[in-house]
Coordinates of C-alpha atoms in Angstrom, one line a residue:
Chain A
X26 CA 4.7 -21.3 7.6
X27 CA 2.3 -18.8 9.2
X28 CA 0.4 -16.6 7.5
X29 CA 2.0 -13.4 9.1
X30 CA 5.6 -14.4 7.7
X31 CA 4.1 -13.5 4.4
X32 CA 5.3 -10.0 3.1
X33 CA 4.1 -7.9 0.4
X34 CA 7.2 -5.7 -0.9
X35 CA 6.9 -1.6 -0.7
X36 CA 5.8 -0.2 -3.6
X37 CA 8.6 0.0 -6.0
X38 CA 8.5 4.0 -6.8
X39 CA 7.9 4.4 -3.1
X40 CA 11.3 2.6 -2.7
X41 CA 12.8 4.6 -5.1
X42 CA 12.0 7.7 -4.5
X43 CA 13.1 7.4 -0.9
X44 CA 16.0 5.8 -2.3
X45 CA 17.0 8.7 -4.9
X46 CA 16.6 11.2 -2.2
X47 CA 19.0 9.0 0.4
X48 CA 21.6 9.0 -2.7
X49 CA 21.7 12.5 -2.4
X50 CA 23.9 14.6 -0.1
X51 CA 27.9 14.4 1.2
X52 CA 29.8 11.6 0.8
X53 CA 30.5 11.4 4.8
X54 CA 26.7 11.4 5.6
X55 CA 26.6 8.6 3.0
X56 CA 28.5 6.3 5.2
X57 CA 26.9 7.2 8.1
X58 CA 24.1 5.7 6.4
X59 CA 25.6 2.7 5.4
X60 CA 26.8 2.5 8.9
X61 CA 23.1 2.6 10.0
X62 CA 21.6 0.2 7.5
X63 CA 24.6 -2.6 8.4
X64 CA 23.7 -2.4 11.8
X65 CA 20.1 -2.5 10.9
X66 CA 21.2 -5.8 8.7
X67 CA 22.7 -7.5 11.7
X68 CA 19.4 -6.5 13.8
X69 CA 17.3 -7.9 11.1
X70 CA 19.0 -11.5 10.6
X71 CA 19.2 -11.7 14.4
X72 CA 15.4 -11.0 14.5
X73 CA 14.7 -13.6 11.9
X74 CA 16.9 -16.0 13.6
X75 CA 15.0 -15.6 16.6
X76 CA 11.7 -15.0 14.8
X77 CA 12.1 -18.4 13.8
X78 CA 13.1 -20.3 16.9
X79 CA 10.4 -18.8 18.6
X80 CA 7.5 -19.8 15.5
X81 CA 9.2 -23.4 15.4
X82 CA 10.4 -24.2 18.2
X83 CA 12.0 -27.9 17.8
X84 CA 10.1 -28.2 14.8
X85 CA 12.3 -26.6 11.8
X86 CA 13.1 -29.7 10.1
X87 CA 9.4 -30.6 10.1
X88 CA 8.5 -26.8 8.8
X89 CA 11.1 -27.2 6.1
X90 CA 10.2 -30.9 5.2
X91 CA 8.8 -29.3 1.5
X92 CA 12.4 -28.4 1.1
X93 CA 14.8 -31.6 2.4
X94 CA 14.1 -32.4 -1.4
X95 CA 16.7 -30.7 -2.5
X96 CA 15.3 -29.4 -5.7
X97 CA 12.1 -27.9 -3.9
X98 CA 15.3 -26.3 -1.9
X99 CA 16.9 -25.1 -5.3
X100 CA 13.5 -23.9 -6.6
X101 CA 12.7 -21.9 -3.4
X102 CA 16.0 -20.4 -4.0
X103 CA 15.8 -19.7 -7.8
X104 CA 12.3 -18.6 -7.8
X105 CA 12.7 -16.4 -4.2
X106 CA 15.6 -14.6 -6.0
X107 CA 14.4 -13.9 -9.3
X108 CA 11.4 -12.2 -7.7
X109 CA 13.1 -10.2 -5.3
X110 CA 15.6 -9.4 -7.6
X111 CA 18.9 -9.8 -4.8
X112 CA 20.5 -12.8 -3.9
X113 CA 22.3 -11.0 -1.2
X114 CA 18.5 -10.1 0.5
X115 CA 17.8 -14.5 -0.1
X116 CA 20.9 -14.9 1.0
X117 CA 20.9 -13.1 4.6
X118 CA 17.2 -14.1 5.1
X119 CA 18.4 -17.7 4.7
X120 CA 21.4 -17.1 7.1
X121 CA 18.8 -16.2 9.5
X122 CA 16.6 -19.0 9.1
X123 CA 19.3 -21.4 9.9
X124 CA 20.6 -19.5 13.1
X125 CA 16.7 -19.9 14.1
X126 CA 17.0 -23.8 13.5
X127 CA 16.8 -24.4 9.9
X128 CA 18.9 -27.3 8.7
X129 CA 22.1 -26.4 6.8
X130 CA 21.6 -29.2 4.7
X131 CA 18.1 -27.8 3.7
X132 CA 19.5 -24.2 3.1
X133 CA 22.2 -25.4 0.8
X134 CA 20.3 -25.9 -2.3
X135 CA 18.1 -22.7 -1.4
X136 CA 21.9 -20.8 -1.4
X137 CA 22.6 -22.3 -4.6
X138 CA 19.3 -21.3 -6.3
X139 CA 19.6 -18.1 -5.0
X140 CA 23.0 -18.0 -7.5
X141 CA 20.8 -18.7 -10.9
X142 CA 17.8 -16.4 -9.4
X143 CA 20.4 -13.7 -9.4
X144 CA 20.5 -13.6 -13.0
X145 CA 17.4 -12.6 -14.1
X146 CA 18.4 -9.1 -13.4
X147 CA 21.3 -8.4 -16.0
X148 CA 19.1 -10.8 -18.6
X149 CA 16.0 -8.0 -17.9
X150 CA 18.7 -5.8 -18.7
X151 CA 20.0 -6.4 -21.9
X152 CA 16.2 -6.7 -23.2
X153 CA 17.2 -3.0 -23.5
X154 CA 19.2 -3.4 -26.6
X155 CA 16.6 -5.5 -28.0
X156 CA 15.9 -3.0 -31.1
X157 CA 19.5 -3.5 -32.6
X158 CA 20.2 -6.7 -33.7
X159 CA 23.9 -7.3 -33.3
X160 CA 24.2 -5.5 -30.1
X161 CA 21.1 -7.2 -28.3
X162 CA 23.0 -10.5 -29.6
X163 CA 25.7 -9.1 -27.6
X164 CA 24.5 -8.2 -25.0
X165 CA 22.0 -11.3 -24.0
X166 CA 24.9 -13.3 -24.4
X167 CA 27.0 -11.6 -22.0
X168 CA 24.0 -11.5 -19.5
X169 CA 23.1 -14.9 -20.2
X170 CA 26.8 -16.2 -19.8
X171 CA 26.2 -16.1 -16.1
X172 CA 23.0 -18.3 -16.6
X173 CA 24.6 -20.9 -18.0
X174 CA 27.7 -20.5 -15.7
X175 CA 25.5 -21.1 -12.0
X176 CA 23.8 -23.6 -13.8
X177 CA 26.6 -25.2 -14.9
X178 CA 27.5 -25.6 -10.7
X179 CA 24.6 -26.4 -10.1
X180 CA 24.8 -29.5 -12.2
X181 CA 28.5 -30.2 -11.1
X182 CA 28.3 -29.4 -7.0
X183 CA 24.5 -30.3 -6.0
X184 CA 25.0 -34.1 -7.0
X185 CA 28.1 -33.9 -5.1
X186 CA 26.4 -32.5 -2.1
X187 CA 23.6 -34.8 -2.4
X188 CA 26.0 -38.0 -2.1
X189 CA 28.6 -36.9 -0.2
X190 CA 27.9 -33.3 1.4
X191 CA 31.1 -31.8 0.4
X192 CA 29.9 -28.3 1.2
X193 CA 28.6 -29.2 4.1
X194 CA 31.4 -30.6 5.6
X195 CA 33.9 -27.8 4.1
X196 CA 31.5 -25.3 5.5
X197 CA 31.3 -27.0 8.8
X198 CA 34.8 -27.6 9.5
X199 CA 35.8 -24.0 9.1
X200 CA 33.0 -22.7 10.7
X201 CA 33.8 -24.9 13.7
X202 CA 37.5 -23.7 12.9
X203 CA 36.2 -19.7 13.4
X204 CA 33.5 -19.9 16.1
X205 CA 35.3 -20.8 19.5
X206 CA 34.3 -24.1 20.5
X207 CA 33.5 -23.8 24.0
X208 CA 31.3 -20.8 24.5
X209 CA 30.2 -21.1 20.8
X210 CA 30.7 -17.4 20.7
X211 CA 32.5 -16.2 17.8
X212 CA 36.1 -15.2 18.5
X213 CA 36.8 -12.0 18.2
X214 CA 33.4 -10.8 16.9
X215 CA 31.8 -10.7 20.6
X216 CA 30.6 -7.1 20.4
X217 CA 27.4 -7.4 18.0
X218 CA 25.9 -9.0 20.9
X219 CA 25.4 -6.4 22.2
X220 CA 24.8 -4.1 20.1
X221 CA 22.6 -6.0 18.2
X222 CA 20.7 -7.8 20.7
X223 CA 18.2 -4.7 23.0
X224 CA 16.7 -3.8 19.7
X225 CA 16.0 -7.5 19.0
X226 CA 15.3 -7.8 22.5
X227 CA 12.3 -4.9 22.8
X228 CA 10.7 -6.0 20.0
X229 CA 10.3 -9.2 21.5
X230 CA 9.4 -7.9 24.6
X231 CA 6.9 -5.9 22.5
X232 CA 5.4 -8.6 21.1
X233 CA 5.4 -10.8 24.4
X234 CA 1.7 -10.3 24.8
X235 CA 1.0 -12.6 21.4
X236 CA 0.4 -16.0 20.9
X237 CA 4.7 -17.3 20.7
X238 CA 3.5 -18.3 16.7
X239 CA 2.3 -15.2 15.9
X240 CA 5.2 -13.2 17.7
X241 CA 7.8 -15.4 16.0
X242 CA 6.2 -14.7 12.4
X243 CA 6.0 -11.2 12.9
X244 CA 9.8 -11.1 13.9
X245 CA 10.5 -13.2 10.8
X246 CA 8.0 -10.3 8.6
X247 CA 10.1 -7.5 10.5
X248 CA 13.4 -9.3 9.8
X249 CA 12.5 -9.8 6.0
X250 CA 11.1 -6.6 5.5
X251 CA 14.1 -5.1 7.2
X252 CA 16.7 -7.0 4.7
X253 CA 14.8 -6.0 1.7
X254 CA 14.5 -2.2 2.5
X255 CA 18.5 -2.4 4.0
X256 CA 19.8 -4.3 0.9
X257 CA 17.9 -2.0 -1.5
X258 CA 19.0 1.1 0.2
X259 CA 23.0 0.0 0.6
X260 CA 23.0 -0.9 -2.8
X261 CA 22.0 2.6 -4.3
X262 CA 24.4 4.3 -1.7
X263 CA 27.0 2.2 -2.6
X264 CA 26.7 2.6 -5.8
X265 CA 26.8 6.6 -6.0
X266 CA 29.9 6.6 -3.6
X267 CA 32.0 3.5 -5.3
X268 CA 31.5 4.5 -8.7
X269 CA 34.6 6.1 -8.9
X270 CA 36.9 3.3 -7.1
X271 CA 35.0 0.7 -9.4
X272 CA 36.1 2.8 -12.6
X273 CA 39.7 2.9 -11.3
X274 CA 39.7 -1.2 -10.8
X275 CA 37.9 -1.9 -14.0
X276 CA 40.8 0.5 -15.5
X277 CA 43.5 -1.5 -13.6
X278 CA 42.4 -4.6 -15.6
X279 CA 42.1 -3.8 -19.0
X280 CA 44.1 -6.0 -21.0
X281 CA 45.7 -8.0 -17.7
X282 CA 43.6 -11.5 -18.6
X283 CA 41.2 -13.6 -16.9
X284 CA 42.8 -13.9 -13.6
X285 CA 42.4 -10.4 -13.2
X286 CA 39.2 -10.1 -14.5
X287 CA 38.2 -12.3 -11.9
X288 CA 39.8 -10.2 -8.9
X289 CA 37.8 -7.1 -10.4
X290 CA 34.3 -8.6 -10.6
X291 CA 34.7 -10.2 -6.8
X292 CA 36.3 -6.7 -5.3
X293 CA 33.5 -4.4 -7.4
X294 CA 31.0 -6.8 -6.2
X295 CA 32.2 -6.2 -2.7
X296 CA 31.8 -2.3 -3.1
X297 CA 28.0 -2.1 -4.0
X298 CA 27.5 -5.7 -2.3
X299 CA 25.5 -6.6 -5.4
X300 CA 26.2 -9.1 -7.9
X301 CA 23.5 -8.4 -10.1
X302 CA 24.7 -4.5 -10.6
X303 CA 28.3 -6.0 -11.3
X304 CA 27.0 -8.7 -14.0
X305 CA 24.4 -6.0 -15.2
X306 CA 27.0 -3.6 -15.9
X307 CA 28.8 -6.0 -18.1
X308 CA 26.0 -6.2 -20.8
X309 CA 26.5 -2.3 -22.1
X310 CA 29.7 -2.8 -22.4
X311 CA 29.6 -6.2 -24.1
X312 CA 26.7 -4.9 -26.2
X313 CA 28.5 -1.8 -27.7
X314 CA 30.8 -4.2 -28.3
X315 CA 34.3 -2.8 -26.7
X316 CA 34.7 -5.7 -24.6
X317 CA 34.3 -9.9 -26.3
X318 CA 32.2 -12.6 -24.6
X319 CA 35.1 -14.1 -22.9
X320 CA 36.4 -10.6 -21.8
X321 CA 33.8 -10.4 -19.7
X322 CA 33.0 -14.0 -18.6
X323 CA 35.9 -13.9 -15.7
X324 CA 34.3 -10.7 -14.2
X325 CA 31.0 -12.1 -14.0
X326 CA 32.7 -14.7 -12.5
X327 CA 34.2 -12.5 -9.8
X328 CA 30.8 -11.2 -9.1
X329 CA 30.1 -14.9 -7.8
X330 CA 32.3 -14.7 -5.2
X331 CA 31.9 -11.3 -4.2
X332 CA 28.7 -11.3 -3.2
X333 CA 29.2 -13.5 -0.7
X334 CA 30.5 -10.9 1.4
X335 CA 26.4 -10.1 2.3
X336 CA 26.0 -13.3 3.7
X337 CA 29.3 -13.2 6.0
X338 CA 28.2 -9.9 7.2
X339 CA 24.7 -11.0 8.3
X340 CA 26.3 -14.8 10.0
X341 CA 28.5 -11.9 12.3
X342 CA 25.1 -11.0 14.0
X343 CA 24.5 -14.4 15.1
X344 CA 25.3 -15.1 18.4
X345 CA 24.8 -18.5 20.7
X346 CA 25.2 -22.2 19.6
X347 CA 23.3 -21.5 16.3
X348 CA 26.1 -19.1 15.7
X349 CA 28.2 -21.6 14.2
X350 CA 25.6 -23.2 11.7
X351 CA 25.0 -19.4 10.7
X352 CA 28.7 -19.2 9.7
X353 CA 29.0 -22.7 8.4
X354 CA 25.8 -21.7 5.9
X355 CA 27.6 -18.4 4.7
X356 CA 31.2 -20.4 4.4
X357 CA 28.9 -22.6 2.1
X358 CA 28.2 -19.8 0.1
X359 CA 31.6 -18.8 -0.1
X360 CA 33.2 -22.2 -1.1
X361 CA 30.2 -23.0 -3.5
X362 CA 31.2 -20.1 -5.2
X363 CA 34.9 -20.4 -5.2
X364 CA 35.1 -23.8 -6.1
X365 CA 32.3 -23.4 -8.7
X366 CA 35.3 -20.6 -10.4
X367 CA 38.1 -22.6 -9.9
X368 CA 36.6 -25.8 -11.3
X369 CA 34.9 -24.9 -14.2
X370 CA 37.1 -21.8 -15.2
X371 CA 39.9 -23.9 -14.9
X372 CA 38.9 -27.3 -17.0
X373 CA 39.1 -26.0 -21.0
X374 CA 36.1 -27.9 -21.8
X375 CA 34.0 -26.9 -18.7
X376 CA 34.9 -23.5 -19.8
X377 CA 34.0 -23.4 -22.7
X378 CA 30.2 -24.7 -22.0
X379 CA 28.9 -21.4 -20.8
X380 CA 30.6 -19.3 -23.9
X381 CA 28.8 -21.7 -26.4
X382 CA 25.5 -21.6 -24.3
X383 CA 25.2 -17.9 -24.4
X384 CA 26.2 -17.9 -27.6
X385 CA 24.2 -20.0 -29.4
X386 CA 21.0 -19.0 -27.0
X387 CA 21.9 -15.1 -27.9
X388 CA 22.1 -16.8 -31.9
X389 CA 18.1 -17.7 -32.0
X390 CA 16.9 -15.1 -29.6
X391 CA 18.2 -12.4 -32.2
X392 CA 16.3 -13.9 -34.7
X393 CA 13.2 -14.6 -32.4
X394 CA 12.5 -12.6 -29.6
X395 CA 9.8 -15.1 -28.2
X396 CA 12.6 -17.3 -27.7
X397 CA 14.0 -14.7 -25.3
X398 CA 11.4 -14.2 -23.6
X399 CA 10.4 -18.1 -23.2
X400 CA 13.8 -18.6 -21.4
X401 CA 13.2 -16.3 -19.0
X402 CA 9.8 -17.4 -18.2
X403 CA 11.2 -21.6 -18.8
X404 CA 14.3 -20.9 -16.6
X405 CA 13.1 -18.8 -14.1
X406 CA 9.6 -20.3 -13.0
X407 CA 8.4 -22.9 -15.4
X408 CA 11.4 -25.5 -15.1
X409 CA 12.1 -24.9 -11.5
X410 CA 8.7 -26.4 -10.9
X411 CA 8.4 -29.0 -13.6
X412 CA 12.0 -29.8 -11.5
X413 CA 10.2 -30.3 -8.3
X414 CA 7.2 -32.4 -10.0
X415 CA 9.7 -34.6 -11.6
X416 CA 11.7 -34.9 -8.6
X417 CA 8.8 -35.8 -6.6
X418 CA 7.3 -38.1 -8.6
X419 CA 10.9 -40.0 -8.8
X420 CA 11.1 -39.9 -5.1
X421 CA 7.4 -40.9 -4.5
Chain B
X23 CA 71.9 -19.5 -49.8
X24 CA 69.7 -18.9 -53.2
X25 CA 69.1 -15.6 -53.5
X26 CA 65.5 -15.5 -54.6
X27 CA 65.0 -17.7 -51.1
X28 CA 66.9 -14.9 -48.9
X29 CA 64.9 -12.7 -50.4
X30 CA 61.3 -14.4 -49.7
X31 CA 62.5 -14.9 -45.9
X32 CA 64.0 -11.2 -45.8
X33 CA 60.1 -10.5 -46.8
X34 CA 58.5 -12.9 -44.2
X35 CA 60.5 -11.2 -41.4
X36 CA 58.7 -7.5 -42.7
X37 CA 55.9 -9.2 -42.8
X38 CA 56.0 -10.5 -39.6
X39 CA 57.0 -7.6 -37.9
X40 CA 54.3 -5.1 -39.7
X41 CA 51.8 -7.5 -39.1
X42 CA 53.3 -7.4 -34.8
X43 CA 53.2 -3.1 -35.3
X44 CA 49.4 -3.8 -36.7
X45 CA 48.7 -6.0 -34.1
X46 CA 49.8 -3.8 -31.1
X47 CA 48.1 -0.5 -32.6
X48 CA 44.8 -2.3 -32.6
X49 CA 45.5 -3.5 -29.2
X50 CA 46.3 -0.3 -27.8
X51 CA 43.1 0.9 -29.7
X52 CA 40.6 -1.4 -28.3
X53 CA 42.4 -0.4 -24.8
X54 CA 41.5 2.8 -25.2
X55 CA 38.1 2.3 -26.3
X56 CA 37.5 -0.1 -23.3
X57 CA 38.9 2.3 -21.0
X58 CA 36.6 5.2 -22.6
X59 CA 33.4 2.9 -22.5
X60 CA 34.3 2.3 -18.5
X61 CA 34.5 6.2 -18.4
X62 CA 30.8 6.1 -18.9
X63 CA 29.9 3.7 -16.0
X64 CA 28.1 6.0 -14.0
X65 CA 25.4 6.3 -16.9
X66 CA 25.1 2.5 -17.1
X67 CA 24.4 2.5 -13.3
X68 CA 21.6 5.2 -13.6
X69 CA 20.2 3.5 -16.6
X70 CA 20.2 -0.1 -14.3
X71 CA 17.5 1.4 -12.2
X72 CA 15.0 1.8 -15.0
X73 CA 15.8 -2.0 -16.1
X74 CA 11.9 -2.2 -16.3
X75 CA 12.2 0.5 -19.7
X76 CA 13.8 -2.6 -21.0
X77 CA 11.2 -4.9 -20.6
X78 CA 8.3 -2.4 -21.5
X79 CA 10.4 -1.5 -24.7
X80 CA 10.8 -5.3 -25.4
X81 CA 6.8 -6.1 -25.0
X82 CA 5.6 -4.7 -27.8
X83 CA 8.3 -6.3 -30.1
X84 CA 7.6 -9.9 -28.4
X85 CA 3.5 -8.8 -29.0
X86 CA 4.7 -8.5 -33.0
X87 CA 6.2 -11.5 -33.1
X88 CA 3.7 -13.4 -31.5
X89 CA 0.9 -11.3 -34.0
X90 CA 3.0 -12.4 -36.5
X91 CA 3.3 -16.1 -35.5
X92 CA -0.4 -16.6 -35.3
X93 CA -1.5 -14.4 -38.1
X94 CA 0.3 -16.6 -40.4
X95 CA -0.6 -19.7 -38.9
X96 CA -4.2 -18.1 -39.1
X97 CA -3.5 -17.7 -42.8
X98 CA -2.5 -20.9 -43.8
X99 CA -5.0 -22.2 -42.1
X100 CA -7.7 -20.6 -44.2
X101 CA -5.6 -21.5 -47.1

């Protein structure tokens, strides 16, 4: 890829500070907000999408051939997400990339890492209870849970997809199923066009002067850029005005078992639109211990499917015959996700295999806090590419 | 029926149902402590966004341990 499609992130405190003062003010303004940054969601996958046709051209496979090995795919995902800290931001830019000619076959295992990358966050945040033994115990293995959970899937559904592409084909039958067949247009979702496209449409004519490359990649930076700060923002404004409504629903399903654990985690999840701040909220109340391991398992679960809400949102901005790979892409991400819950939550012993995990992990970190901090490091960035090595070297 | 045998099973069924009246009041306790700890959700939000505290407060423990790991190999070396 060009050099101009690579971003440096704003400064973090910048970010926040801008963030913290946006969380601030009435609770009607706060929508309007929201209102703004989804729109500027839409305008920033539709810019990517068309960022990328214009830098590849016919050539997407061929700019993506690194990744039709699907573990380079899983690692881009993993390791893109546990940087950027949001699967919803890896998600959307993904959704974007395939609407501009990336193949869904190739973005599949990216979704998928994006679902481990995710995890890093509530693991960085029960290193905060790393002073008192029992409750850091606790808490890790409630964040870790979800580690071992996605890669758990990962293990069950990427071999699958591999030799038969049973997401593929879920996702592309209902996507073909929603997006009319004939214009290609997607029923019933007609206006984004054009709301979304004249913004989309002066920055390209902006740009028209540059070489198509460089005007493509600087879309994509735009587009990128444009997720990040949108994701980061939504999240914080969510957060402050959902609170509440997330108490109530986390009140509803005290004592009312797994299935409605489950419900919680994906509706809270829907409210901020982050999983990460769903699983992250877990791990205090794991490690104070009020709530067991396997009290909070199902709602991490829930977070799962919740946050695939993003990458639904961002597929609506697509528009033209890419439109239905867009959809098919985020349907992926839905049915991964689903299906991930319903098999392994519902086979005892596949169940079980994430509770022991965390538990036995959470068992020698507590005693040894290097461990800890060598499975973030291992899971995060060193196996991912000792994965692709390995995988290469079998292939080659 | 034996008397002594009446008896015993006249005990079990307390037993039984004292251990049930046990059983529901620490229930209904661990209810309510769930549904105070999700009182305080708002604070586990705000303390989310300075995550990075966690890692700075968990470097100098992992810097011990590592001090600690080498300093002894260091020692038995010399030994």
């Amino acid at each position: 890829m060009s050099k101009e499609t690579v971003l440096t992130a704003p400064a973090p405190d910048l970010v926040d500070s801008r963030v913290a003062e946006l969380a601030q003010g009435p609770t009607w303004l706060k929508w309007i907000q929201i209102a703004g940054l989804v729109y500027l969601l839409l305008v920033a996958v539709s810019l990517i999408g068309g960022g990328f046709k214009l830098a590849a051209g016919d050539h997407a496979r061929e700019l993506f051939a690194f990744a039709s090995n699907p573990v380079a795919g899983l690692v881009v995902g993993t390791v893109a997400t546990a940087l950027i800290q949001s699967s919803s931001t890896v998600t959307s830019i993904i959704v974007g990339l395939v609407a501009g000619g990336l193949p869904v076959g190739i973005a599949i295992p990216m979704v998928m890492g994006a679902n481990i990358g995710t995890t890093i966050t509530n693991t960085i945040v029960s290193l905060g209870h790393v002073r008192r033994g029992e409750e850091f115990r606790r808490a890790f293995s409630a964040a870790t849970i979800h580690d071992f959970f996605n890669i758990l899937c990962v293990l069950i559904f990427l071999p699958l997809e591999i030799m038969f592409g049973l997401l593929e084909r879920l996702g592309g039958w209902a996507s073909s199923y929603l997006v009319g067949a004939e214009s290609l247009s997607m029923k019933g979702l007609n206006f984004i066009k054009p709301i979304v496209k004249p913004p989309v449409e002066f920055i390209k004519t902006a740009l028209a002067g540059l070489p198509v490359e460089l005007s493509g990649g600087i879309m994509i930076a735009l587009g990128v850029l444009a997720i990040f700060v949108v994701i980061t923002f939504i999240g914080k404004l969510l957060k402050s005005i959902m609170v509440g409504r997330a108490k109530q629903i986390l009140h509803s399903a005290v004592g009312h078992g797994p299935l409605s654990g489950i419900a919680s985690g994906t509706v809270v999840t829907v409210l901020v639109q982050s999983s990460s701040t769903t699983t992250s909220l877990v791990v205090p109340l794991a490690g104070s211990g009020v709530f067991s391991l396997r009290q909070v398992y199902p709602f991490t679960l829930g977070a799962n499917i919740g946050t695939c809400i993003t990458a639904l949102l961002a597929a609506t901005a697509i528009t033209g015959p890419n439109a239905v790979f867009a959809l098919q892409i985020a349907l992926v991400h839905l049915f991964y996700n689903v299906l991930g819950v319903v098999v392994i939550y519902s086979v005892p012993f596949l169940r079980e295999l994430p509770i022991k995990g965390a538990e036995k992990l959470a068992d020698v970190a507590v005693g040894n806090k290097l461990v800890a901090l060598a499975y973030i490091g291992g899971i995060f960035f060193l196996v991912p590419f000792l994965l692709i090595g390995l995988s290469n070297w079998m292939l080659g | 029926m034996n008397p002594k045998k009446r008896e015993l099973e006249s005990r079990v069924t307390e037993l039984e149902q004292a251990l049930q009246e046990l059983k529901t009041q620490l229930s209904q306790i661990e209810s309510q402590e769930q549904h105070d700890a999700i009182d305080h959700l708002d604070e586990y939000l705000q303390s989310m966004d300075n995550k990075w505290e966690n890692v700075r407060s968990f470097w100098p423990i992992v810097l011990a341990e590592l001090r600690e790991l080498f300093g002894n190999k260091n020692s038995s070396g010399k030994e």
